[in-house]
Short mmCIF file of C-alpha atoms in Angstrom, two decimals:
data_model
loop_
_atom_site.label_atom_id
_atom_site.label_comp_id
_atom_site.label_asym_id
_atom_site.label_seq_id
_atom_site.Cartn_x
_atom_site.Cartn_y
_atom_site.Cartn_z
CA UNK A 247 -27.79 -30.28 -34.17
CA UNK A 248 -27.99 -27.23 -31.13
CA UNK A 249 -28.44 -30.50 -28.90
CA UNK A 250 -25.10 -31.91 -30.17
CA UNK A 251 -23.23 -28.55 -30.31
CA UNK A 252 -24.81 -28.10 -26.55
CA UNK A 253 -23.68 -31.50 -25.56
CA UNK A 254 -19.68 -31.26 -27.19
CA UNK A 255 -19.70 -28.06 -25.26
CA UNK A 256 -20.59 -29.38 -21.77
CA UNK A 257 -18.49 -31.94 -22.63
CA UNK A 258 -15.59 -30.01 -23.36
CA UNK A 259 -16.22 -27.65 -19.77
CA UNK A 260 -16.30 -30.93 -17.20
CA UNK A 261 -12.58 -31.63 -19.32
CA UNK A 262 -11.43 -28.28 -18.44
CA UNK A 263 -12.30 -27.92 -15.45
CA UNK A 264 -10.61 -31.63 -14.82
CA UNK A 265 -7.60 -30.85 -16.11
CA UNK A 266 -7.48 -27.34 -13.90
CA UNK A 267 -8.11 -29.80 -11.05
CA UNK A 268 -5.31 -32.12 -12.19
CA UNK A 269 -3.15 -29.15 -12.74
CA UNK A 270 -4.14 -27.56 -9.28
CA UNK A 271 -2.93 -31.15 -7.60
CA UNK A 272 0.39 -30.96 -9.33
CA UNK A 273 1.28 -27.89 -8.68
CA UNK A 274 1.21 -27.61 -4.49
CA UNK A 275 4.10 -29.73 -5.01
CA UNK A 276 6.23 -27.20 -6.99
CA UNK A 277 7.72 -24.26 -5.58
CA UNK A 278 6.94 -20.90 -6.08
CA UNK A 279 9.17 -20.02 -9.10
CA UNK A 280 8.32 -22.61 -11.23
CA UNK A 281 4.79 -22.56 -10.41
CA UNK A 282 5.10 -18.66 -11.55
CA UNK A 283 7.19 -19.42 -14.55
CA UNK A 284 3.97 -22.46 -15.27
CA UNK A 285 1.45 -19.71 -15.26
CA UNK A 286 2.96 -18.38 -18.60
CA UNK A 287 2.27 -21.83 -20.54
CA UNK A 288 -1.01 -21.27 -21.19
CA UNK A 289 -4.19 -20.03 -20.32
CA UNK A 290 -5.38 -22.83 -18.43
CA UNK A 291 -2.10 -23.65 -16.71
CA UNK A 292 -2.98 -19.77 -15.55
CA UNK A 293 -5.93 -19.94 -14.63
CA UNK A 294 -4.85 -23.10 -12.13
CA UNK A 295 -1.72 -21.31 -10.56
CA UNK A 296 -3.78 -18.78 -9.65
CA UNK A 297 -6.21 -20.86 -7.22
CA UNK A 298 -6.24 -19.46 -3.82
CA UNK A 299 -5.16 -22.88 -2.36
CA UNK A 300 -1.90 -22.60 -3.65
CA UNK A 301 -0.96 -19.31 -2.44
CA UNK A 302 -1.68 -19.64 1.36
CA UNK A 303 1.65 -19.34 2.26
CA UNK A 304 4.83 -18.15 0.08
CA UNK A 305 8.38 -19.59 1.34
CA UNK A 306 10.68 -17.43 -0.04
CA UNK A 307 13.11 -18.91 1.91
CA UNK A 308 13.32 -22.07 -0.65
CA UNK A 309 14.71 -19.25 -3.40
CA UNK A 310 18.10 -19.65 -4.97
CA UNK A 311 20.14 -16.29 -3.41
CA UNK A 312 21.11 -15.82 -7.19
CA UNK A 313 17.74 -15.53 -8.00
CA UNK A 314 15.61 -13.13 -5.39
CA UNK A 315 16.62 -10.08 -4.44
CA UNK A 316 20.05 -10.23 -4.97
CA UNK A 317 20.89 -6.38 -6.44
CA UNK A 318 22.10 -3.57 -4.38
CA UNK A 319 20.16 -0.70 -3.84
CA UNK A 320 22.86 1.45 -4.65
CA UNK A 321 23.17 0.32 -8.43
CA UNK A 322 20.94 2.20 -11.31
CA UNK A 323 17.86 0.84 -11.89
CA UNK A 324 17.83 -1.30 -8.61
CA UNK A 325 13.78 -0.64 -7.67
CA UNK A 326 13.00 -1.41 -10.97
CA UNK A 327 15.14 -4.45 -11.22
CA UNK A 328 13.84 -5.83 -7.91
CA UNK A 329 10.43 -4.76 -8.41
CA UNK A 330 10.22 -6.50 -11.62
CA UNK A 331 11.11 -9.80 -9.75
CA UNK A 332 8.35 -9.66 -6.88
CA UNK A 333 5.81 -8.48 -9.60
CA UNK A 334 5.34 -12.36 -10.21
CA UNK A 335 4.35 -13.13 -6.46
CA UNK A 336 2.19 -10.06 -6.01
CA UNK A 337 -1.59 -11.25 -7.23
CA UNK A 338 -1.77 -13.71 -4.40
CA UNK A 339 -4.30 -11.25 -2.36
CA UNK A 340 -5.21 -14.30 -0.72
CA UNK A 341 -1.91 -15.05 1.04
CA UNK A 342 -1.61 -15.71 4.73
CA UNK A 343 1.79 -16.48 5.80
CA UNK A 344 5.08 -15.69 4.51
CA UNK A 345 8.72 -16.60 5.28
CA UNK A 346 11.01 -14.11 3.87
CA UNK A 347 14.40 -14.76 2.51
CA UNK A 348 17.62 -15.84 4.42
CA UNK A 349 19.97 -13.53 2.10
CA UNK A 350 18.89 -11.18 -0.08
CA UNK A 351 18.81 -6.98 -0.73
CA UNK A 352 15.88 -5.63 -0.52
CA UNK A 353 15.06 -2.16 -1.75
CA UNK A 354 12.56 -0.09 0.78
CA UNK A 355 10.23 -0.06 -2.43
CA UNK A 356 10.04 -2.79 -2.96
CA UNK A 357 9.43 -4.30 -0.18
CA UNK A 358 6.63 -2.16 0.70
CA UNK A 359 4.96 -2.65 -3.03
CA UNK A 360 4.67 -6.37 -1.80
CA UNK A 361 3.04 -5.86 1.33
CA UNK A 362 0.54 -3.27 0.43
CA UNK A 363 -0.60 -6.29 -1.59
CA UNK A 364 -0.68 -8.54 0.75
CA UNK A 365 -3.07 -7.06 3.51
CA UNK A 366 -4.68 -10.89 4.43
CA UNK A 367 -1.11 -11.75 5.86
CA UNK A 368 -1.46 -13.10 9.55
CA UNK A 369 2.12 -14.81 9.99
CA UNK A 370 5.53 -13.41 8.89
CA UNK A 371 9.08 -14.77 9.30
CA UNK A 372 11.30 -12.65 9.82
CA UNK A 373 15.30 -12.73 8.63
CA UNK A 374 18.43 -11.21 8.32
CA UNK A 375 18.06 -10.84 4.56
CA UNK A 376 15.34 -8.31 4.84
CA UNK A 377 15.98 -5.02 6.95
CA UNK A 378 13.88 -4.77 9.78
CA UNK A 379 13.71 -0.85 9.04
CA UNK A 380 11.92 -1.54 6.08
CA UNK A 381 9.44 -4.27 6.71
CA UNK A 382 8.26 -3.48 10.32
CA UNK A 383 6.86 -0.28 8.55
CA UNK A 384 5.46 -1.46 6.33
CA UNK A 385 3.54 -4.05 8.03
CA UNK A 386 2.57 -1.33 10.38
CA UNK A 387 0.85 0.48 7.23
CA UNK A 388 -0.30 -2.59 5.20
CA UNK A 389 -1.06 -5.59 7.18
CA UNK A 390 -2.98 -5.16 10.07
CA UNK A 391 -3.98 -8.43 10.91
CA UNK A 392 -0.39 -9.88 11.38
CA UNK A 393 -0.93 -12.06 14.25
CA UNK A 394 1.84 -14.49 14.49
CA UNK A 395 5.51 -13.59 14.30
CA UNK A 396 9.10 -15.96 13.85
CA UNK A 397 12.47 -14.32 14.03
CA UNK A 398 15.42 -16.44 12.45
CA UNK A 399 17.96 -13.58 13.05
CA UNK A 400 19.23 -11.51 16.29
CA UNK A 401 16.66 -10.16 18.74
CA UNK A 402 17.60 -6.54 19.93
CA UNK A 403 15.61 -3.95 21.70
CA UNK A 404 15.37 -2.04 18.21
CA UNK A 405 13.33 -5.11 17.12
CA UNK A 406 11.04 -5.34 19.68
CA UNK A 407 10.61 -1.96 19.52
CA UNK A 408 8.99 -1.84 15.91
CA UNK A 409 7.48 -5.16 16.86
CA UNK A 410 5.46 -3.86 19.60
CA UNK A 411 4.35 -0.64 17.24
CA UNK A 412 4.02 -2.54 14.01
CA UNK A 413 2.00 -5.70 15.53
CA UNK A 414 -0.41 -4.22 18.30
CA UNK A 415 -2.75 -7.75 17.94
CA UNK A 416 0.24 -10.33 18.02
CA UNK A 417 -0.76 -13.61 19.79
CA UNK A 418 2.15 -16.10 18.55
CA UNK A 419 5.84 -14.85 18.77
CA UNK A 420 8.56 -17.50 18.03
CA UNK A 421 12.82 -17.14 17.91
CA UNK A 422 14.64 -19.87 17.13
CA UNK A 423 18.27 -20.83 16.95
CA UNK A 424 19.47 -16.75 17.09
CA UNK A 425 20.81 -14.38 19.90
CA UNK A 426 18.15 -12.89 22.07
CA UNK A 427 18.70 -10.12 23.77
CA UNK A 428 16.77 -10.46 27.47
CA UNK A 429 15.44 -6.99 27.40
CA UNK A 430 14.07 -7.19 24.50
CA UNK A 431 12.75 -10.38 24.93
CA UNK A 432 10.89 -8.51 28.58
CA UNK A 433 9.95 -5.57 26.80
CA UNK A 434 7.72 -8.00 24.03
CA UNK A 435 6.29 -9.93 27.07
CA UNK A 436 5.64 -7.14 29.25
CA UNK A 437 4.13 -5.02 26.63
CA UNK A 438 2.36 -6.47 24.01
CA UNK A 439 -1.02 -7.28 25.63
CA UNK A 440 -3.09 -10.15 23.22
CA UNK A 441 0.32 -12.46 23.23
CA UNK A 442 -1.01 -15.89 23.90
CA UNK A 443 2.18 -18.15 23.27
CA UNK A 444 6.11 -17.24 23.03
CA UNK A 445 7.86 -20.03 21.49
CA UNK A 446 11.70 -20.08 22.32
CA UNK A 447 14.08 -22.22 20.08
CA UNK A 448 17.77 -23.13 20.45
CA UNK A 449 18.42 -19.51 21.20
CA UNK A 450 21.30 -17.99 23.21
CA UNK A 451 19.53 -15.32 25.28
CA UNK A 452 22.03 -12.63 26.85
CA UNK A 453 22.13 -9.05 27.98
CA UNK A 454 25.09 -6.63 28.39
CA UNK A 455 24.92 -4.11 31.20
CA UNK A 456 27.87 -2.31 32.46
CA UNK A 457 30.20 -4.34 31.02
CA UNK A 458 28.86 -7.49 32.27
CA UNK A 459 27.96 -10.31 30.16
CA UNK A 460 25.01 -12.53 31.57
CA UNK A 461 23.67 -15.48 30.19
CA UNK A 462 20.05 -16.43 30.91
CA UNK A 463 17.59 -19.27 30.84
CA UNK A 464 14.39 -19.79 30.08
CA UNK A 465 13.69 -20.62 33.53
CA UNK A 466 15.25 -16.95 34.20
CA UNK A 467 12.88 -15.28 32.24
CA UNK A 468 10.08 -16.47 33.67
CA UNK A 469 11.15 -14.63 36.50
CA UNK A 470 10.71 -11.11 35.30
CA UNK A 471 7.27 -11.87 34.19
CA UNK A 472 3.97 -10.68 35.95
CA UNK A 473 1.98 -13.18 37.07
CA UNK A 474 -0.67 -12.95 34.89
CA UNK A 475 1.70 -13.88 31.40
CA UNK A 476 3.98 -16.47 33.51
CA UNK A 477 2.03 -19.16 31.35
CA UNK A 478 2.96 -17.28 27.90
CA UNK A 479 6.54 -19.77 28.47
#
């Protein structure tokens, strides 16, 4: 009888732990919401949206704007409001790159509640729909090991400013299809010492200087570089 009971039991392990794997499969093709909204079904459905495969890399990006981040910081309750909305994403201690939102308001809370949790990260993408005066900090305080860096929104020398203080060990820094500003664009390449690659996409890359306008090239660029980062291009 204790063989039988043993047996049924094993048995009934090898199907859970098949049906995690099933669920695990299904899910990296699912985005983020629904895979948080599947982790309420049930405990196993839980249990296999919170495998660390799955949570590599968060694209918030793919969000409805109605959805994420969408309340002002001005109105009553906002942190709470917000907060309560990232609270879903936050147990992913595992996490390694994330692309923020395109559109979005972010309160300074809440933004640095989410990266306090997510001290692994190593890539960000960076947009207009978070402030840069809130999440340069708080990678600066949270995620040291931020190595890798896109902007899809202007380039200024305020940017690389915090970029250069917040990201000390940044190797891979990528713009694409934005305004660049060409002295910020020296001061990151001049300045930040373990940069290995600088990725340049469909960018308009200009500086103002008493009164002129100039337009630059990537060729131009190049130019004001030492010698010993003219391969970083």
């Amino acid at each position: 009888m204790d063989n039988s009971k043993s047996a049924a039991m094993k048995g009934v392990w090898r199907n859970d732990l098949w049906s995690t794997e099933i669920l695990i499969t299904i899910f990296m093709s699912v985005n983020i919401v629904d895979l948080a909204v599947a982790s309420l079904v049930c405990k196993m459905w839980n249990t296999a949206c919170r495998d660390p495969s799955l949570w590599g890399k968060i694209d918030l990006s793919t969000l409805n704007n109605s959805y994420f981040f969408n309340i002002p910081n001005n109105q009553p309750g906002a942190y709470k409001r917000t907060s309560g909305k990232i609270t879903q994403f936050l147990k992913t201690p595992n996490l390694k790159q994330l692309v923020l939102p395109r559109k979005g308001d972010f309160s300074r809370k809440a933004v640095h509640m989410a990266m306090k949790s997510w001290g692994g990260l190593e890539s960000i993408n960076i947009s207009s729909g978070v402030p840069t005066d809130y999440i340069f900090p708080a990678i600066h305080e949270y995620c040291k090991s931020v190595n890798g860096i896109k902007f899809h929104c202007e380039f200024e020398e305020k940017h690389a400013e915090a970029l250069i203080e917040s990201t000390p060990n940044l190797k891979v820094f990528s713009i694409r299809s934005t305004v660049v500003s060409m002295k910020a664009l020296r001061s990151v390449l001049t300045s930040v010492e373990h940069l290995e690659a600088v990725n340049i996409y469909h960018s308009f890359i200009m500086d103002m200087s008493h009164d002129e306008f100039s337009i630059f090239a990537i060729q131009d660029l190049r130019k004001y570089l030492p010698p010993s980062k003219g391969y970083l291009l």
